[in-house]
Short mmCIF file of C-alpha atoms in Angstrom, two decimals:
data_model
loop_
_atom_site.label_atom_id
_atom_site.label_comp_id
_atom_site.label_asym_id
_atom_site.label_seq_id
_atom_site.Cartn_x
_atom_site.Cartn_y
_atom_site.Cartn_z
CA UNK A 179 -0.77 23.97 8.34
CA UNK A 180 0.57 21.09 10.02
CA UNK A 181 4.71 20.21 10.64
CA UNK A 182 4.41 16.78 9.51
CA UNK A 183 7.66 14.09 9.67
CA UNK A 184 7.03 11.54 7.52
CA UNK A 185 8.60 8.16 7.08
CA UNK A 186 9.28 6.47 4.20
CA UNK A 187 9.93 7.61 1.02
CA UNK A 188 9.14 5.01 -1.44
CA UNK A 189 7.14 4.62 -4.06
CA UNK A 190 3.87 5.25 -2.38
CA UNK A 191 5.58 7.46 0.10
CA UNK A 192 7.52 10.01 -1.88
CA UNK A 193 4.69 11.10 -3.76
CA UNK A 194 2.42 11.32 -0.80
CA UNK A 195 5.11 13.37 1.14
CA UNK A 196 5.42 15.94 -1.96
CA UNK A 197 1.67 16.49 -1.96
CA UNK A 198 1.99 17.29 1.27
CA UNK A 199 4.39 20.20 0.85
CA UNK A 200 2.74 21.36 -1.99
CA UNK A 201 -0.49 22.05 0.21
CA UNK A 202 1.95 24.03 2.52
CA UNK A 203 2.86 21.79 5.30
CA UNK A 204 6.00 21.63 6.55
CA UNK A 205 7.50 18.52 5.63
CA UNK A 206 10.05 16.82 6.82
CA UNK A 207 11.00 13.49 5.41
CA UNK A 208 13.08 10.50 6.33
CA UNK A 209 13.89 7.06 4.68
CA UNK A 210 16.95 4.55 5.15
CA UNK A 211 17.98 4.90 1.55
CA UNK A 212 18.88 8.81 1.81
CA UNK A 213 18.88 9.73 -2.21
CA UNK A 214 15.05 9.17 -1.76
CA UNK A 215 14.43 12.29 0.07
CA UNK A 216 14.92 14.36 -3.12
CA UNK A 217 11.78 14.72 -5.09
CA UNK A 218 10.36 15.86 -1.02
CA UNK A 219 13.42 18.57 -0.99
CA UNK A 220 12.81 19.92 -4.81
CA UNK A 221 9.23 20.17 -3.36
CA UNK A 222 9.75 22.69 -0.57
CA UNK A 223 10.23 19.50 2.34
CA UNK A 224 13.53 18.79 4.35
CA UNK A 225 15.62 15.85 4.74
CA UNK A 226 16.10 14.71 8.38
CA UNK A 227 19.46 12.02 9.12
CA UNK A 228 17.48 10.02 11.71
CA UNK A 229 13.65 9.53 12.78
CA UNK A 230 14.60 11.13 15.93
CA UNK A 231 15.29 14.65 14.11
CA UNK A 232 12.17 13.76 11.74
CA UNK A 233 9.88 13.63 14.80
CA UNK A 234 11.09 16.55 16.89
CA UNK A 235 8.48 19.34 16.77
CA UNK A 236 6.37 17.59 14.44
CA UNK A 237 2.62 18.02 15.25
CA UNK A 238 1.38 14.69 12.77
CA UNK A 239 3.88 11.37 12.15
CA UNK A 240 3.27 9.97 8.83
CA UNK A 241 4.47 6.36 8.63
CA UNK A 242 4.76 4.38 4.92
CA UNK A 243 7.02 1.41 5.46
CA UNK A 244 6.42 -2.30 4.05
CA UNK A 245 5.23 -4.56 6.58
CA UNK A 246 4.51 -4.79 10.52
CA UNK A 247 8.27 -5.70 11.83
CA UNK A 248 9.26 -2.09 9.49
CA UNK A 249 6.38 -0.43 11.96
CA UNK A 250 7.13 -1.69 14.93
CA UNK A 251 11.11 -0.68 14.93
CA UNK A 252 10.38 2.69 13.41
CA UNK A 253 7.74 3.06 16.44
CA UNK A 254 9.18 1.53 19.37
CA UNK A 255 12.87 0.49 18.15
CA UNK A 256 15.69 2.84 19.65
CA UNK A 257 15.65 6.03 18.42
CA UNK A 258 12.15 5.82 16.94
CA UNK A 259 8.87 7.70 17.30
CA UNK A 260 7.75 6.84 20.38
CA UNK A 261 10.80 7.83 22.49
CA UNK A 262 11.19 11.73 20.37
CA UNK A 263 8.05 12.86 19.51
CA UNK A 264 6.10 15.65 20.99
CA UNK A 265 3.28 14.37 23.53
CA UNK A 266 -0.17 14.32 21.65
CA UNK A 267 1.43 13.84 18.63
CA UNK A 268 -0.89 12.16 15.76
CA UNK A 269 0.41 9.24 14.05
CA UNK A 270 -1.16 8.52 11.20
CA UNK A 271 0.15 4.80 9.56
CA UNK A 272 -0.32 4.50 5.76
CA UNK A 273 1.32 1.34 5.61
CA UNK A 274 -0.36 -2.26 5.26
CA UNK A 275 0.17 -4.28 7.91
CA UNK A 276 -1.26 -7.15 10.23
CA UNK A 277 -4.06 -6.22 12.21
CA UNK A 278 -3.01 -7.44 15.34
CA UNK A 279 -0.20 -5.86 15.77
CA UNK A 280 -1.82 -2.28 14.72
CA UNK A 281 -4.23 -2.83 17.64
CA UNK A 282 -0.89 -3.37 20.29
CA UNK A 283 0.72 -0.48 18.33
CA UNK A 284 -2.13 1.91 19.17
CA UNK A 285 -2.50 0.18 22.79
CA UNK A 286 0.99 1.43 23.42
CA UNK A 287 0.93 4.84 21.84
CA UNK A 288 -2.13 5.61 24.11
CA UNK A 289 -0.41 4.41 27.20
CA UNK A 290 2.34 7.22 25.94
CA UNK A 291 0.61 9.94 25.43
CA UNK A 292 0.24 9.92 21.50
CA UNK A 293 -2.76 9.59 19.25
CA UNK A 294 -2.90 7.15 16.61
CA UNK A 295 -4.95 5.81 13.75
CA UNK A 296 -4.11 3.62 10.71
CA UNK A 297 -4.66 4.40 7.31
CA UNK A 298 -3.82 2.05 4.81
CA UNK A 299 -4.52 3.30 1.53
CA UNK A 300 -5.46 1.31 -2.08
CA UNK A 301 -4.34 2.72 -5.48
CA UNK A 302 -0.81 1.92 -6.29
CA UNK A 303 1.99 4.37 -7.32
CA UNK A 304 -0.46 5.74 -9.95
CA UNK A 305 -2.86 6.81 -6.84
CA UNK A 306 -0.42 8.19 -4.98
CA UNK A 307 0.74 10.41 -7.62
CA UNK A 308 -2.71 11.97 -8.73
CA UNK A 309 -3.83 11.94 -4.92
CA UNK A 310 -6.74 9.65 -5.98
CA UNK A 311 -5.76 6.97 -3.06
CA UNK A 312 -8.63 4.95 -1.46
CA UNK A 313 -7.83 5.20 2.45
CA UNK A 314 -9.40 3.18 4.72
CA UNK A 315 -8.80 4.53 8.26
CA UNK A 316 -9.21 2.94 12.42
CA UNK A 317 -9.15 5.13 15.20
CA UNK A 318 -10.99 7.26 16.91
CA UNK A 319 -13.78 9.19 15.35
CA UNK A 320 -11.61 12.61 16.93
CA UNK A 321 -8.55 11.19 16.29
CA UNK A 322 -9.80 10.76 12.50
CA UNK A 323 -11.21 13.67 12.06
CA UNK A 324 -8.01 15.72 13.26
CA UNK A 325 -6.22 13.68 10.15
CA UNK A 326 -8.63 14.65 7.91
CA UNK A 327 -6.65 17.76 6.68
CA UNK A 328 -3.60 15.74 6.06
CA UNK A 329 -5.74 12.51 4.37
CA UNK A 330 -7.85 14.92 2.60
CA UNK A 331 -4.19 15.70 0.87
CA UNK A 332 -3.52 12.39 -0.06
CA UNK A 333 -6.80 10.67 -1.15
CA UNK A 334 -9.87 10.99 -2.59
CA UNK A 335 -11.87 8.63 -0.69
CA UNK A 336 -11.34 8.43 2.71
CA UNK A 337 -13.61 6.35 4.78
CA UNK A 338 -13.88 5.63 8.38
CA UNK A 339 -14.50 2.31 9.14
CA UNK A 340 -14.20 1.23 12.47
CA UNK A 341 -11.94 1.68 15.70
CA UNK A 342 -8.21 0.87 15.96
CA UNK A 343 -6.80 -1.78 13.40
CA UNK A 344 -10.42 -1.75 11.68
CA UNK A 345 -8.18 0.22 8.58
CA UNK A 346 -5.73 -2.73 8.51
CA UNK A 347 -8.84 -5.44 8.48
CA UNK A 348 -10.22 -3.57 6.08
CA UNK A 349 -7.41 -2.85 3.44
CA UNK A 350 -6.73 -6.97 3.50
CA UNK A 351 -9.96 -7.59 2.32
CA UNK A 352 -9.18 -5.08 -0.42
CA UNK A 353 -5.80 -7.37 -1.22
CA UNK A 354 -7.62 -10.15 -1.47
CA UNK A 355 -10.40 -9.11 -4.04
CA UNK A 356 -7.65 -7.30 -5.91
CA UNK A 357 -5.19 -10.04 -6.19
CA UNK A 358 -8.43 -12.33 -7.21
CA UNK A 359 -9.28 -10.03 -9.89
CA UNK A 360 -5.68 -9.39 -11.29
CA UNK A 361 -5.49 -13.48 -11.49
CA UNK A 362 -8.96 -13.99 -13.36
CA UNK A 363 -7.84 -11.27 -15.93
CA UNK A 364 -4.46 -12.75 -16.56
CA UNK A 365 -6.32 -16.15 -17.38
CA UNK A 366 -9.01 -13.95 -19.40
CA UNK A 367 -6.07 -12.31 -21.30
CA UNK A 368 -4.12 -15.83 -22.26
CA UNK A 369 -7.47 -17.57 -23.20
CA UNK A 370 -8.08 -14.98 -25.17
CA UNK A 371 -4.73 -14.43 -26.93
CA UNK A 372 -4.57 -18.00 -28.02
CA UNK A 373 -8.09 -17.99 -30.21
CA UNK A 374 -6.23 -14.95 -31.63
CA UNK A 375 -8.84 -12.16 -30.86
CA UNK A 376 -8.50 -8.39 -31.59
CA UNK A 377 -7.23 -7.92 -27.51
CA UNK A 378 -7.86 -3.88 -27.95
CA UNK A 379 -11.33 -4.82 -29.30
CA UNK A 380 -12.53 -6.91 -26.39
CA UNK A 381 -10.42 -4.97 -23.54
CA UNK A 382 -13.00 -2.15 -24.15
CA UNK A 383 -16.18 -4.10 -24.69
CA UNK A 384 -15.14 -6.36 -21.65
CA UNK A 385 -14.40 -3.03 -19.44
CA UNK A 386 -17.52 -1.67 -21.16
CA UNK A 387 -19.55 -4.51 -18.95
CA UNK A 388 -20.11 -6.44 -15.50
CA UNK A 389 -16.57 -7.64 -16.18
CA UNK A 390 -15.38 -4.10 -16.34
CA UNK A 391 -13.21 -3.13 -12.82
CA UNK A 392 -10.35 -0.44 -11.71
CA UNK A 393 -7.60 -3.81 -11.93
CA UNK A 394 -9.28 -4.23 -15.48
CA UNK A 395 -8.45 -0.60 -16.74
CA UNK A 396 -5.25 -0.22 -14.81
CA UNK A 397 -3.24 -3.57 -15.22
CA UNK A 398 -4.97 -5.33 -18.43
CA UNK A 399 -2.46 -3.06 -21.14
CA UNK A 400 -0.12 -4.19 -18.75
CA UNK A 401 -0.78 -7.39 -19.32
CA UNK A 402 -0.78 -6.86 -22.96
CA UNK A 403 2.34 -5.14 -23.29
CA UNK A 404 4.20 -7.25 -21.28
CA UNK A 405 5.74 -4.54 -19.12
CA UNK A 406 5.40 -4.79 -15.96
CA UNK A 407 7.53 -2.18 -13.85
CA UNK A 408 6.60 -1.92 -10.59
CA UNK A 409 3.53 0.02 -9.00
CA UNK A 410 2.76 -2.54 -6.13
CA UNK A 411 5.16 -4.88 -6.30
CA UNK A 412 4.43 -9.02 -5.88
CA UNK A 413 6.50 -8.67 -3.05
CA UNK A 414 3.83 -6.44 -1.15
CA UNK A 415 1.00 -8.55 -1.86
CA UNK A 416 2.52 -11.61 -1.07
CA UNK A 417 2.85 -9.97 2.31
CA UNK A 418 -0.16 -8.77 2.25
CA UNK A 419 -2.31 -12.15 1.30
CA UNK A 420 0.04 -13.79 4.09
CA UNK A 421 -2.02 -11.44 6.48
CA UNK A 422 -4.83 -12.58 5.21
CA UNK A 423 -4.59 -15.71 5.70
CA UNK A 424 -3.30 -15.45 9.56
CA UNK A 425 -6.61 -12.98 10.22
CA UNK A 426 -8.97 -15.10 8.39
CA UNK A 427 -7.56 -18.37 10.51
CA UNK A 428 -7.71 -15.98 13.63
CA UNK A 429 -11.38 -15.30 13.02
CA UNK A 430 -12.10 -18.77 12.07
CA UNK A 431 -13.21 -17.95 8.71
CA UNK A 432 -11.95 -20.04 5.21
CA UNK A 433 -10.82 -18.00 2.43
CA UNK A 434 -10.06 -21.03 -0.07
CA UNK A 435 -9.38 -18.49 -3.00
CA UNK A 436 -7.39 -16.58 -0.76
CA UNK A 437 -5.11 -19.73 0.00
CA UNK A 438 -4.49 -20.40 -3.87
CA UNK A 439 -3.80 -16.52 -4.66
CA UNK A 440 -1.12 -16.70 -1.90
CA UNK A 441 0.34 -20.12 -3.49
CA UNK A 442 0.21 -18.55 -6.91
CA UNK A 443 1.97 -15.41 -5.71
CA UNK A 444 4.18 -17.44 -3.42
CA UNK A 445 5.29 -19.23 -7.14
CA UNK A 446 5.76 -15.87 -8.89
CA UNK A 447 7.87 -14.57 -6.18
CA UNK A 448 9.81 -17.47 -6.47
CA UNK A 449 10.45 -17.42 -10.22
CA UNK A 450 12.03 -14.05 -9.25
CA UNK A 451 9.21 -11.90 -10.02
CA UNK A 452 9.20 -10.26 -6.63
CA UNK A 453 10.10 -6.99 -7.62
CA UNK A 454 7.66 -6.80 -10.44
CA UNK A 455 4.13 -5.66 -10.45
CA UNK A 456 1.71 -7.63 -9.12
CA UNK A 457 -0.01 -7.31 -12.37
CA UNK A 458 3.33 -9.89 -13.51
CA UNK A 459 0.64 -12.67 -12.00
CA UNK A 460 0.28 -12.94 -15.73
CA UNK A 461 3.61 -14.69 -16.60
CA UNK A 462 2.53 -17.47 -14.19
CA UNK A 463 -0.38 -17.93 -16.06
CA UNK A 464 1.34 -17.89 -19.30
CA UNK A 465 4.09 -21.07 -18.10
CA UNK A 466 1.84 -22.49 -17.00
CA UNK A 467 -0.05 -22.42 -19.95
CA UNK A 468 3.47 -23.14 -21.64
CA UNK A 469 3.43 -20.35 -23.46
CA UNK A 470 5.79 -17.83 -21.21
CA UNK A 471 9.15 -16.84 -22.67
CA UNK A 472 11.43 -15.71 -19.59
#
């Protein structure tokens, strides 16, 4: 068993930091909003005041914060990882952020003495919770397979896919075909609402076919229900499709869908659907179908 500090207790986080304890590591937990260290306490974990005392004696750093400016300070800002951890510590980064600046990241924890991979993962709050997240992980094949006990925790498909920022590359590819598939199935759901079909009836024949997909079963009651509390929030994947678009134009590659499904979530974010989930794509469709009621 492995003294693990991890950081960032969110939604995605929290869970991910119980499971941890609950296999019998030795948790330690840290987030800026304090009361969210709870549910890792109840769970057999400890609170730390500062990623300094997080970090001391830890063996793996887990990092789950929301975007690359969150990684870099709690990495390299003062007071962060890379000036208190042990030497040879793993750092394993769950969060989803730009590519680029993984690679540096890593580039600077070797030149320090750590080992690091990112690990993005894919499943929303609901994955997190039942340990079912998809992780898509860069590094180094030993470096990977020392996290293995930790990822193993945490997710139920765990795939290496390439060196250093490869996990990051990866995971917004997966943003992009999700956010593509959560837009075509909020259009499905108002065209077929408005010729008045039996929606529960053609949910299940439609998931029963080639149309059938994880966003499908996951966000289409959703969609129905109109309830949309937050799993992944808009927020996120607004981020998210904004590194998308930088990589893609990086590579020199066009992702023309990509650039509409960053507009579209650009407009839900501002009609103040930030903090929703992404599955919310849906009341865009609706106005502008004119048929939303905010």
């Amino acid at each position: 068993m492995s003294t693990i500090a991890f950081i960032g207790l969110g939604i995605m986080g929290s869970p991910m930091a119980v499971h941890l304890a609950h296999a019998g590591h030795q948790v330690v937990g840290y987030n800026l909003t304090p009361d969210r260290t709870a549910p890792l306490v109840e769970a057999g974990g400890t609170a730390a005041e500062s990623i300094a005392k997080a970090v001391t004696g830890a063996d793996v750093i887990a990092v789950m914060v929301p975007d690359s400016p969150d990684v870099q300070d709690v990495l390299t800002g003062e007071g962060g990882v890379f000036d208190n951890a042990p030497a040879d510590a793993l750092i394993i980064d769950f969060s989803s952020i730009r590519p680029d600046v993984t690679s540096a990241l890593a580039q600077e924890a070797r030149s320090r003495g750590f080992r690091i991979i990112d690990a993005p993962v894919s499943g929303g709050q609901a994955g997190a919770e039942n340990r079912a997240l998809s992780i898509m992980v860069g590094g180094s094949a030993e470096d990977v397979e020392s996290a293995r006990p930790i990822l193993d925790v945490v997710g139920s498909t765990v795939v290496h896919v390439g060196p250093n920022g490869s996990g990051q590359t990866v995971k917004a590819a997966n943003q992009l075909i999700v956010a593509g598939n959560i837009q075509v199935l909020a259009e499905a759901i108002v065209f077929l609402e408005a010729y008045g079909v039996d929606m529960r009836a053609a949910v299940e024949v439609l998931g029963g076919g080639l149309a059938g997909s994880a966003v499908l079963k996951q966000k289409a009651q959703k969609m129905l229900d109109r309830s949309f509390e937050p799993g992944f929030r808009i927020d996120l994947h607004h981020k998210d499709l904004g590194i998308v678009g930088s990589a893609a134009r990086e590579a020199g590659v066009v992702t023309p869908m990509g650039a509409l499904l960053a507009q579209l979530m650009a407009s839900a974010r501002a009609n103040g659907d930030g903090g929703l989930d992404h599955s919310a794509l849906f009341r865009g469709v609706e106005q502008l179908s004119g048929k939303a009621s905010r």
